[in-house]
Coordinates of C-alpha atoms in Angstrom, one line a residue:
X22 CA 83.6 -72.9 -144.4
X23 CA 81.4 -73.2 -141.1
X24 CA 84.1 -73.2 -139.2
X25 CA 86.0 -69.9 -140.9
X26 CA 82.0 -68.2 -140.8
X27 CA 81.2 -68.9 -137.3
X28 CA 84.8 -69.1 -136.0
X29 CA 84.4 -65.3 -134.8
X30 CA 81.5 -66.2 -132.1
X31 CA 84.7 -66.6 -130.0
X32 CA 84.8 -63.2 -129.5
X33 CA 81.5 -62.5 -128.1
X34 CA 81.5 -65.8 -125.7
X35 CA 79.5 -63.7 -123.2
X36 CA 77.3 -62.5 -125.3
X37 CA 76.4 -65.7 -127.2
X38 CA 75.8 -67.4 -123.5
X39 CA 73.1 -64.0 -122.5
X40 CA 71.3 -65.1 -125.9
X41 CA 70.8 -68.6 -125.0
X42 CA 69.7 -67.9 -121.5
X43 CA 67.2 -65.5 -122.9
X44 CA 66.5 -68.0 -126.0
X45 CA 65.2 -70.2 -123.2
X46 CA 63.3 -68.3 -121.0
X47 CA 61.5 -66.6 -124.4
X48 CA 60.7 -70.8 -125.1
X49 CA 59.6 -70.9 -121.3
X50 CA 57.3 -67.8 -121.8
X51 CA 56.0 -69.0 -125.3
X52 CA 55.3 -72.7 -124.4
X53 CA 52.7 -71.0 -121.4
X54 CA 50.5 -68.8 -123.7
X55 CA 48.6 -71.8 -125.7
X56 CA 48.8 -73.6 -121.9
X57 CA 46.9 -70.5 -120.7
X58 CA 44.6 -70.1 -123.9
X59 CA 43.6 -73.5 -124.3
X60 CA 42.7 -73.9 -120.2
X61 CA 41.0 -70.4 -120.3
X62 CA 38.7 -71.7 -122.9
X63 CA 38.1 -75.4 -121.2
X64 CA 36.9 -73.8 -119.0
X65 CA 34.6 -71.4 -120.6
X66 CA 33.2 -74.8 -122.3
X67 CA 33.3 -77.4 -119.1
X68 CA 30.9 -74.1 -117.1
X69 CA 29.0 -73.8 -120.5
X70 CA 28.7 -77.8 -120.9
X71 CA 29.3 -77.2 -124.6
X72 CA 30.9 -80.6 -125.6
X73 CA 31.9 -84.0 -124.4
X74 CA 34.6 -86.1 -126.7
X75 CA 36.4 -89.2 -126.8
X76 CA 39.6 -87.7 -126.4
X77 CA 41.7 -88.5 -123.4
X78 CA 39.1 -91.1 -122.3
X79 CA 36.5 -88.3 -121.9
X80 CA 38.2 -87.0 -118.8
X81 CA 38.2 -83.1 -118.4
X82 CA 42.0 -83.1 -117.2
X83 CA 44.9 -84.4 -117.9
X84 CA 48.6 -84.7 -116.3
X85 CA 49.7 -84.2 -119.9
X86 CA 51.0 -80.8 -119.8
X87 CA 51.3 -80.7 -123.8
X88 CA 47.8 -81.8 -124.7
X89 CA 45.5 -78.7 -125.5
X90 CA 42.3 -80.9 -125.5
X91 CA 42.0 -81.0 -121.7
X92 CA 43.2 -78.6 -118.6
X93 CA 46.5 -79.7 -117.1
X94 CA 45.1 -81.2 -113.7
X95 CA 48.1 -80.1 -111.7
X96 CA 47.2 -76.6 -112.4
X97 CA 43.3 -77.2 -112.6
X98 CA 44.2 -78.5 -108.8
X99 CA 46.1 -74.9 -108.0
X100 CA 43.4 -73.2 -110.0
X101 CA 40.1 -75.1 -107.8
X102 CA 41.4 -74.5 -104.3
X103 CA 43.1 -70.4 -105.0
X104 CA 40.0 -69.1 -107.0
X105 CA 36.7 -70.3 -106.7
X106 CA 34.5 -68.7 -109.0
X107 CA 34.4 -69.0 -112.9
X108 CA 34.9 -65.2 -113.0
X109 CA 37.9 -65.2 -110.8
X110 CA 39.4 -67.9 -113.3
X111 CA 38.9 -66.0 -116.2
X112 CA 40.3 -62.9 -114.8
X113 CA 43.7 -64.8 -113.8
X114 CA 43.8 -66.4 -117.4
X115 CA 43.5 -62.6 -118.9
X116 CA 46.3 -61.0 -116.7
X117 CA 48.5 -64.3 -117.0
X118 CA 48.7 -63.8 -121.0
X119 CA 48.6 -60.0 -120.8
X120 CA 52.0 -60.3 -118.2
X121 CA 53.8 -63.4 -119.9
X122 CA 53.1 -60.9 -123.7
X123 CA 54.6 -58.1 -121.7
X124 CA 57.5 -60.4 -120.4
X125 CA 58.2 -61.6 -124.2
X126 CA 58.1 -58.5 -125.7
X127 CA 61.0 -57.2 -122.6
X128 CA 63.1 -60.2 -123.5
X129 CA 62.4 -60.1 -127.0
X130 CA 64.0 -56.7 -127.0
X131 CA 66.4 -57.3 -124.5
X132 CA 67.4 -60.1 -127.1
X133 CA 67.8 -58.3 -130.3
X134 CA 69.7 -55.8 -128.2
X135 CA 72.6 -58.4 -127.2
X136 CA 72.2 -59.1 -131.1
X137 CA 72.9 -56.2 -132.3
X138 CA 75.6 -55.7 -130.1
X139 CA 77.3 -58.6 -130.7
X140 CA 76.8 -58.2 -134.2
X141 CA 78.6 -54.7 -134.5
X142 CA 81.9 -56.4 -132.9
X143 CA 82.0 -59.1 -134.6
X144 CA 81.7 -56.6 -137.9
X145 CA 84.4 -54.5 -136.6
X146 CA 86.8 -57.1 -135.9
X147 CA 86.0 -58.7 -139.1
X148 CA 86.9 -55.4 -141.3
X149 CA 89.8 -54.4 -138.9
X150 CA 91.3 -57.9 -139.8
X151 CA 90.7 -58.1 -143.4
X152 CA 91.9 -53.9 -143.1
X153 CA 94.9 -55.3 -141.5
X154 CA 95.6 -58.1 -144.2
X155 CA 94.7 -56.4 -147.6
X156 CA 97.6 -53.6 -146.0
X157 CA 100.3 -56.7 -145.5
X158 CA 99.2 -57.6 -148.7
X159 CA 102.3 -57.9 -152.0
X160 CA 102.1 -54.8 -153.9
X161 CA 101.6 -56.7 -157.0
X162 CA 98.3 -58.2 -155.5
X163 CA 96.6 -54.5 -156.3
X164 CA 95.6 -55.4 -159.6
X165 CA 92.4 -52.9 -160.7
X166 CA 89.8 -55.7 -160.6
X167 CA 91.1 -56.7 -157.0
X168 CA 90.8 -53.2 -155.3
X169 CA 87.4 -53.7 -155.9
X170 CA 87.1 -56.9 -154.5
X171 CA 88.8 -55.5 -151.3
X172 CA 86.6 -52.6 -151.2
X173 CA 83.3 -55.2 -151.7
X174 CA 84.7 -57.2 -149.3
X175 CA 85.3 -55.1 -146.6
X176 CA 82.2 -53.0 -147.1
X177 CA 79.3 -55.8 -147.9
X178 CA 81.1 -58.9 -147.2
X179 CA 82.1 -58.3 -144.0
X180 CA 78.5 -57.3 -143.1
X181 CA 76.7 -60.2 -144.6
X182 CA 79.3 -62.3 -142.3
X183 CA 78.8 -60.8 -139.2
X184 CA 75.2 -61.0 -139.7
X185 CA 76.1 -64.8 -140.2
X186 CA 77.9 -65.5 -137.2
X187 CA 75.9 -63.8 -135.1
X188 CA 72.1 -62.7 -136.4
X189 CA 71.8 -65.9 -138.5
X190 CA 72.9 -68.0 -135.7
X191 CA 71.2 -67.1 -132.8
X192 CA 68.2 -66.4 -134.4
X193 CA 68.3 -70.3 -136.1
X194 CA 68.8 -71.8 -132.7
X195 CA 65.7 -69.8 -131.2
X196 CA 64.1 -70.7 -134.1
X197 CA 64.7 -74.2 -133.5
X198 CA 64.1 -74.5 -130.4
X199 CA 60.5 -72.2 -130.3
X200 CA 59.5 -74.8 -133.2
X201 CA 60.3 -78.2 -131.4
X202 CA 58.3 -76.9 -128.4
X203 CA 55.1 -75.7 -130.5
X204 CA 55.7 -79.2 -132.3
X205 CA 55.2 -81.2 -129.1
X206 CA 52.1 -79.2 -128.0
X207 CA 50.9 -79.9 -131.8
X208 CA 51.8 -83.5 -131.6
X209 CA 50.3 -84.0 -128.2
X210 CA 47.1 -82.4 -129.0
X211 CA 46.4 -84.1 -132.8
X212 CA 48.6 -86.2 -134.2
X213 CA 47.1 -87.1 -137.3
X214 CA 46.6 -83.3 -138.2
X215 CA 50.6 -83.0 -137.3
X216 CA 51.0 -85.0 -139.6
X217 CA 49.5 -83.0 -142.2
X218 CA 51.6 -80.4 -141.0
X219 CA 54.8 -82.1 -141.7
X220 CA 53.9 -82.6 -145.4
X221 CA 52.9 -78.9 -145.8
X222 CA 56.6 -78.0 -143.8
X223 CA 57.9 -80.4 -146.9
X224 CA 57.0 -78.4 -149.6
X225 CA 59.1 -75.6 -148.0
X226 CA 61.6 -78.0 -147.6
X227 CA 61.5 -78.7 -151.8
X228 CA 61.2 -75.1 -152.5
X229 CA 64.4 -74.5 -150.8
X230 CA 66.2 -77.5 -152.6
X231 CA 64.3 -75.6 -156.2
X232 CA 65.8 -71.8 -155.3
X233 CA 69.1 -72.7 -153.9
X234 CA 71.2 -73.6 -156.7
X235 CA 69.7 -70.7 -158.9
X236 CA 70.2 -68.2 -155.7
X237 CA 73.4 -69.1 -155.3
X238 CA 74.5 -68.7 -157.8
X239 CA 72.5 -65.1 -158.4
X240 CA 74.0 -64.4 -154.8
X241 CA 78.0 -64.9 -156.3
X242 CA 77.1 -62.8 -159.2
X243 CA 75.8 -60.0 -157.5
X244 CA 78.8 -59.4 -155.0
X245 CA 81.0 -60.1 -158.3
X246 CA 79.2 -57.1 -160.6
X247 CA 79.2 -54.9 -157.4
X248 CA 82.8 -55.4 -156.7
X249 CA 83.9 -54.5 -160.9
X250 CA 81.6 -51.3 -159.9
X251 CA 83.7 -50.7 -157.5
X252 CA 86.7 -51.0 -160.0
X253 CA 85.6 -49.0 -161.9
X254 CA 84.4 -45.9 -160.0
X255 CA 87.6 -46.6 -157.7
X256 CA 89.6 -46.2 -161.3
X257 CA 87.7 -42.9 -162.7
X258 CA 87.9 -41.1 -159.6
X259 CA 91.8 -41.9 -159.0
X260 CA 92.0 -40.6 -162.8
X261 CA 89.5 -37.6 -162.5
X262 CA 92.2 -35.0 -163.2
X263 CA 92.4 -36.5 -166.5
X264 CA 88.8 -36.7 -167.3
X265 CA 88.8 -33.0 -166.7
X266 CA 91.9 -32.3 -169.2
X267 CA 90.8 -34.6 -171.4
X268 CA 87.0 -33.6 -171.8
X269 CA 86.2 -37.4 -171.3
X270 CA 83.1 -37.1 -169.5
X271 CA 80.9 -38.7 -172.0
X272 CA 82.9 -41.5 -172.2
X273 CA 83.0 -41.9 -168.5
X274 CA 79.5 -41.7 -167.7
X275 CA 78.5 -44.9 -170.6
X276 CA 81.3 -46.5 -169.4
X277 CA 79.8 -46.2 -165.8
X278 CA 76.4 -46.5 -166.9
X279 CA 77.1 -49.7 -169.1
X280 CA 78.7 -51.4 -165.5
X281 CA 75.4 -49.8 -163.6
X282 CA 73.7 -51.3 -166.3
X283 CA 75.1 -55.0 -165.3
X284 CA 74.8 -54.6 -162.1
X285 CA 71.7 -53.3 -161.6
X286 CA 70.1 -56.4 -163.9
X287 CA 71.7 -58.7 -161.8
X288 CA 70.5 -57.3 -158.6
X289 CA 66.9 -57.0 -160.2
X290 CA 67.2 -61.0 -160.8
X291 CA 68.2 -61.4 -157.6
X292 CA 65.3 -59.6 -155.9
X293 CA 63.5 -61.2 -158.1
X294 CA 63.5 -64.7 -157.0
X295 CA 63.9 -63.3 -153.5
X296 CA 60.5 -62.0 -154.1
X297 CA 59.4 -65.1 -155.9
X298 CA 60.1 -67.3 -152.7
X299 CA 58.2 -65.2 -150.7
X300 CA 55.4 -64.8 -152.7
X301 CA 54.9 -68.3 -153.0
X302 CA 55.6 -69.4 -149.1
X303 CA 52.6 -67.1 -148.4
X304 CA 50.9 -69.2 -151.2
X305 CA 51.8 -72.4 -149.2
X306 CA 50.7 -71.1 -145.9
X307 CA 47.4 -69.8 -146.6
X308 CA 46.4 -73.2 -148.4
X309 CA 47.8 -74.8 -145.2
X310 CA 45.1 -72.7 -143.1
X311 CA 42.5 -72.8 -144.9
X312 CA 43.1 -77.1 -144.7
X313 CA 43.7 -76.7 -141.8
X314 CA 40.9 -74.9 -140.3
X315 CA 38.7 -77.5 -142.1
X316 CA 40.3 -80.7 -140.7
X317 CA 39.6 -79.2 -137.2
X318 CA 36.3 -78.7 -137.6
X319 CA 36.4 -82.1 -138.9
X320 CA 38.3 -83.8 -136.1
X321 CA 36.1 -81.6 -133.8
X322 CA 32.5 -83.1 -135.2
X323 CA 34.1 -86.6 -134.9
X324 CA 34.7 -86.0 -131.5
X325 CA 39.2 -86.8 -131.7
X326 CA 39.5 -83.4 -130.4
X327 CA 37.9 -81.0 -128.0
X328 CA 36.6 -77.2 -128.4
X329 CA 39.7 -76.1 -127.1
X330 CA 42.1 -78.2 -128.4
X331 CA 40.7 -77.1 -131.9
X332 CA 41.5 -73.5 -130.5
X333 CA 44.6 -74.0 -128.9
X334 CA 45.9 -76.1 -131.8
X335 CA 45.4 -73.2 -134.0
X336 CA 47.1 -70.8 -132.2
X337 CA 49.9 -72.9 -131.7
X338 CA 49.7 -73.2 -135.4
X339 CA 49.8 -69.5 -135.6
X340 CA 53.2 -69.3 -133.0
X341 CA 54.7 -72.3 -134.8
X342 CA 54.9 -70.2 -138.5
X343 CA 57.5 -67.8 -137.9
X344 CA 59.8 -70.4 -136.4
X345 CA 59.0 -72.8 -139.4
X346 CA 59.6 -70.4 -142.0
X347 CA 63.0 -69.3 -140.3
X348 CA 64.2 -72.9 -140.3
X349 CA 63.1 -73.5 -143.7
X350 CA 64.3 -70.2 -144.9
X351 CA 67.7 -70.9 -143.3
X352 CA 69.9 -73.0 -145.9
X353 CA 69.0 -70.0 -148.4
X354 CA 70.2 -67.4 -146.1
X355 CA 73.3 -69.6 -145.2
X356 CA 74.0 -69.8 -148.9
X357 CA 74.2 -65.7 -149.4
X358 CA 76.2 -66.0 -146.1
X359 CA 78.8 -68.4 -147.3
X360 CA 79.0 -66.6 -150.4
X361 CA 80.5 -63.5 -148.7
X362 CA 82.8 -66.1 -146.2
X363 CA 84.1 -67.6 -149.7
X364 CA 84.8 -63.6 -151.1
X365 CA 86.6 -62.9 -147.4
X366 CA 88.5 -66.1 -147.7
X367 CA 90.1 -65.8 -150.8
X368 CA 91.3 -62.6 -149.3
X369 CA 92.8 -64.2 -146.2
X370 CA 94.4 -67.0 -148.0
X371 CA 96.4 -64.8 -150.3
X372 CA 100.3 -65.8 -149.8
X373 CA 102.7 -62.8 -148.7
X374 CA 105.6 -63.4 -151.0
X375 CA 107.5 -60.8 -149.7
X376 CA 108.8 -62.0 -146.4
X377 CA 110.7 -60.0 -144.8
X378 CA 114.5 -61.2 -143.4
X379 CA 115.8 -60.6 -139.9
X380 CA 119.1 -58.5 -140.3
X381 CA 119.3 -55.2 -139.5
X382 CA 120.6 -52.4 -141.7
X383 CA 120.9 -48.7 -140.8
X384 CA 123.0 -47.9 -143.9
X385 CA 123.9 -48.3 -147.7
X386 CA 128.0 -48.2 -147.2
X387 CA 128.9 -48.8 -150.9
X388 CA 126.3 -49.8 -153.4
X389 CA 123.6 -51.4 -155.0
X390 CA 124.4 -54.5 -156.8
X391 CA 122.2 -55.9 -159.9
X392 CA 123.2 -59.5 -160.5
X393 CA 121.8 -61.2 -163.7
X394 CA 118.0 -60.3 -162.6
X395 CA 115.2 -61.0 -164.6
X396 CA 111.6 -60.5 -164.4
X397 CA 108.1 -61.3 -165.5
X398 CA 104.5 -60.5 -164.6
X399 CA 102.2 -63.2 -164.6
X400 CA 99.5 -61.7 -166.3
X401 CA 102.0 -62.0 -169.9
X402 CA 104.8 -63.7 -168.8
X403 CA 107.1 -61.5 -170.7
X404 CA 110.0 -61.2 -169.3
X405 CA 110.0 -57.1 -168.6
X406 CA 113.9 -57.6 -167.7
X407 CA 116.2 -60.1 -169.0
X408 CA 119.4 -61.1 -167.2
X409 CA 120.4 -57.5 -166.6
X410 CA 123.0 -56.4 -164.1
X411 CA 124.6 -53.2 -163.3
X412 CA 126.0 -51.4 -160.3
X413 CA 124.3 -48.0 -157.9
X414 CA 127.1 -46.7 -156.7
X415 CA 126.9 -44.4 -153.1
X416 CA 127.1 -41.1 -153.7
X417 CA 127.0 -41.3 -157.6
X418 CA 124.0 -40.2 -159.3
X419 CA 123.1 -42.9 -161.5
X420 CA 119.6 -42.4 -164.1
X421 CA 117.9 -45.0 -165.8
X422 CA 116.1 -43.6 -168.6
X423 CA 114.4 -46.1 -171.7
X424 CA 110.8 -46.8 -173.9
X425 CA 107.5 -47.2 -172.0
X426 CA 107.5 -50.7 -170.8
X427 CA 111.4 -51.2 -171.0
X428 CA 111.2 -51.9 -167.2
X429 CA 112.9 -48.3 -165.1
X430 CA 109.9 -48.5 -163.0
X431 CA 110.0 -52.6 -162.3
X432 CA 113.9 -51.9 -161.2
X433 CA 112.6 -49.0 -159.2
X434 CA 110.0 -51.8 -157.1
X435 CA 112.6 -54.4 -157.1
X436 CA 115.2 -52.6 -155.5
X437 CA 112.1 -51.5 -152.9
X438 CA 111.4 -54.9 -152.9
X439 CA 108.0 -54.4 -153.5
X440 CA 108.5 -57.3 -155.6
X441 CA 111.3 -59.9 -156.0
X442 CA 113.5 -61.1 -158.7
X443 CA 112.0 -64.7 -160.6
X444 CA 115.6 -64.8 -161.1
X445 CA 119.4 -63.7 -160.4
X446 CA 119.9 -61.4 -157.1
X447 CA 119.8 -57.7 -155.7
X448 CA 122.7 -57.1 -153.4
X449 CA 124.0 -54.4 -151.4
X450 CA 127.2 -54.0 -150.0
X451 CA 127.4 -57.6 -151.1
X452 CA 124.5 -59.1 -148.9
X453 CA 121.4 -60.0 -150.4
X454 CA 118.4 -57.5 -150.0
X455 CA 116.0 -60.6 -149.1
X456 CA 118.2 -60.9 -145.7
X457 CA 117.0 -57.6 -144.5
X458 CA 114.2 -57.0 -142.2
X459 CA 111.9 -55.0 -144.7
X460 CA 110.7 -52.1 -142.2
X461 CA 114.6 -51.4 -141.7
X462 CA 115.7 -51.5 -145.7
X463 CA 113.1 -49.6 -147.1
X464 CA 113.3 -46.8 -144.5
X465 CA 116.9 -45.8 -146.4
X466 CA 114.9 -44.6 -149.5
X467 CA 113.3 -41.0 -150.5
X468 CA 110.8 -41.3 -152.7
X469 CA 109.5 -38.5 -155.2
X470 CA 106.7 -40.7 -157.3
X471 CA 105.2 -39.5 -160.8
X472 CA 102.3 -38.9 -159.2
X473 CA 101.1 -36.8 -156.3
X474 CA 99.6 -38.4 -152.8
X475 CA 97.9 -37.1 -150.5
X476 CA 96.0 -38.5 -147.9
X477 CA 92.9 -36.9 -145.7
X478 CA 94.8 -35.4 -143.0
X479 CA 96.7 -32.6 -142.1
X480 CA 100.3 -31.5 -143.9
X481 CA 101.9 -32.8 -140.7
X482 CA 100.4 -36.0 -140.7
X483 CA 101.3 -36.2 -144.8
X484 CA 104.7 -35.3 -144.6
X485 CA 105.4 -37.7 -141.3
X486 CA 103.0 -40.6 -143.1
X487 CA 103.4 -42.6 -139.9
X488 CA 107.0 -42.8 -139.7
X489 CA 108.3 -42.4 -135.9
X490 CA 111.3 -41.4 -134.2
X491 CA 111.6 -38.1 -136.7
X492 CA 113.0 -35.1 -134.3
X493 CA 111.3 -31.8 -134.6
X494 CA 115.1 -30.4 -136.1
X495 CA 114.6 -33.3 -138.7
X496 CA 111.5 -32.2 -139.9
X497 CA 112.3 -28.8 -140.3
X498 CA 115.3 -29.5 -142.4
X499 CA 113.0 -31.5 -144.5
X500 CA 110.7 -28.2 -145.2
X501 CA 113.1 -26.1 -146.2
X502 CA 114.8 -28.1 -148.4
X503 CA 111.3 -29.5 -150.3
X504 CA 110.7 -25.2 -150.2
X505 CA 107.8 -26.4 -148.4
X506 CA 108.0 -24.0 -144.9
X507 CA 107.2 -20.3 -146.5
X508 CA 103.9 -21.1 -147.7
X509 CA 102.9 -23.2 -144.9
X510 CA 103.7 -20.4 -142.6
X511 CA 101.5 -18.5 -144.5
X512 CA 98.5 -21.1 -143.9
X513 CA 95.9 -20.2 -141.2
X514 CA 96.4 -23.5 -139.1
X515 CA 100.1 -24.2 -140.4
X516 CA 101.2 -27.5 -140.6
X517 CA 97.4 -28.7 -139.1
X518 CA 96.2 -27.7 -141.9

């Protein structure tokens, strides 16, 4: 499943290597600000001779870049021989943090942008693929529950995947990454508190592990009650001309309202524990601070960390949060992701039975040959047609006329071969019909169906329906045979209507 989910980052190579490079120079940026604080307040406390503490061997630098307790001495160095004064230290401290907040926010921005972008192709190629399969798809495959899986599938699914292989990704592996940084400034500085911190990220850990199952499965049954909505509004509004005749409005509307009524209860469930999650990670946290805030007073009256260490550590606290809660938060998000990848990959591992042959045919020369056929759907297993066979003659005008269910419109898809035999053959001019190439044989029918179709387009478009090659003399002929060309002329826009 990782692979099919992320498979599509292929497509937006480029993109995904921008990201990284501005993943890292946003880590760059981020690891300088508690650097910066931290210094700017040793040195406020060194000029104020606020403290002295057992840390690092009560020296007031260190070549320990990560610990907050003490002023890098490589850069206290820089900072004693360009600016002198305390003032002048400050000052450079202030503009430092207000440039390097003004350089995040730019590639912070610049970052979701690439997101975003990446995002939106990988959630067109995702429909325009699963657009292109459900059309190759058997005819027989159109069940009513399954056009509203298709529908689901391309409209949320598709979303909730491309936010996966892109959003979820990226932001994970900045997430990562910010958080081992801020972890080895937090390690560096305290490490006993740290370890505090590890047990508190636990208990996010074990929440996750307590949710996942139950949202999971929440997750599957909300894209499963909004797809049978889709059914079912996909089914009344094909049908609404008989509504209308039939007065059935009532009965509509509970029948809609009774699926609105499911699906609505399961969405409020699953907002519910979506809530629930959050509710109670804010619960965590703010216990975390407040225990934290008193161990550093406490480590700061026993002297195993300075002032600004206490200060710095805090902050970095602060930084390390969103991070720690996007890492923690991640196997629940991958779960609603993989739960759309699962819908999508039902759809893309549906078989095409009907395969189309390679021979050409331009031409019926003789007939249509039924040879002890029979056929069942799988839903009943009824055979619908039972060793028939018969013979279309060319040129002969043959009806097939019988009781609903007796099978004329199953021999009307089996010689369209929108679906094949289970047994026995369809021939013509004595060569089976599964040896033709499919585009070729079914462009020798007309087709006048029960029902009418139109499509949203103009009559031009309708009467052509994307087949080529038709010559303007053609297409006439075809008007004024169907009657069709007097009132069309008398349109405003003609055939663009």
């Amino acid at each position: 499943m990782l692979k099919f989910i992320f498979g599509y980052t292929k497509f937006i190579k480029n993109y995904f290597i921008i990201a990284l490079i501005l993943i890292g120079t946003l880590t760059f940026l981020n690891s300088l600000k508690p650097i910066i604080l931290s210094g700017s307040f040793n040195i406020i406390i060194n000029e104020l001779n606020l403290e002295t503490t057992k840390t690092n061997e009560n020296t007031e630098s260190s070549k320990n870049l990560f610990d907050l307790n003490h002023l890098n001495s490589e850069i206290k160095n820089i900072l004693t021989k360009k600016l002198i004064s305390f003032e002048d230290k400050i000052i450079f401290f202030i503009i430092a943090l207000l440039v390097i907040n003004i350089s995040i926010y730019f590639n912070g921005y610049s970052l979701e942008k690439i997101i975003v972008t990446a995002r939106q192709l990988i959630f067109k190629k995702i429909r325009s693929d699963y657009l292109k399969k459900v059309i190759s798809l058997d005819f027989l495959i159109f069940g009513n529950q399954k056009i509203g899986d298709m529908i689901s599938a391309i409209g949320n699914d598709s979303r909730a995947m491309s936010q996966g292989a892109v959003s979820f990704l990226i932001r994970t592996i900045s997430a990562v990454v910010l958080f081992i940084i801020f972890f080895i400034f937090l390690i560096n500085t305290q490490i006993y508190l740290t370890f505090f911190l590890l047990i508190i990220l636990s208990f996010h850990y074990f929440l996750n592990l307590f949710l996942k199952k139950k949202q999971k499965k929440l997750t599957k049954a909300n894209l499963d009650t909004t797809a049978s909505l889709f059914s079912t509004i996909n089914q009344f509004l094909t049908n609404f001309r008989i509504i209308k005749c039939f007065s059935a409005e009532n009965y509509s509307n509970e029948v809609l309202n009774n699926e609105l009524e499911i699906t609505h209860d399961v969405e409020r469930k699953y907002e519910k524990i979506i809530v629930r999650e959050n509710e109670i990670r804010k619960l965590i946290d703010g216990i975390f601070e407040i225990i934290t805030i008193v161990l550093c007073l406490y480590f700061v009256y026993q002297q195993r960390i300075s002032i600004s260490g206490a200060i710095g550590y805090l902050y970095v606290l602060r930084l390390i949060v969103a991070p720690a809660k996007q890492i923690a938060s991640a196997p629940l998000w991958f779960e609603r992701i993989k739960s759309s990848g699962e819908n999508l990959k039902k759809i893309k591992d549906i078989e095409i039975e009907i395969i189309s042959g390679a021979k050409k045919i331009e031409t019926i020369k003789n007939n249509i040959n039924f040879k002890n056929v029979c056929f069942y759907y799988e839903s009943s297993k009824r055979k619908v047609l039972d060793n028939i066979s018969f013979n279309i003659k060319k040129n002969k005008i043959t009806g097939i006329y019988g009781i609903s269910g007796s099978g004329k419109s199953t021999i009307t898809d089996l010689i369209l071969r929108l679906i094949d035999p289970k047994e026995g053959r369809i021939l013509i001019d004595g060569i089976d019909i599964k040896n033709f190439d499919l585009k070729d044989y079914r462009s020798l029918f007309s087709i006048v169906p029960q029902e009418n179709i139109l499509i949203d387009a103009s009559i031009k478009e309708n009467i052509l329906f994307g087949r080529n090659g038709i010559t303007e003399d053609n297409f006439k002929d075809a008007l004024i045979k169907s009657r069709c060309l007097e009132f069309i002329d008398d349109l405003k826009d003609g055939l663009n209507t």
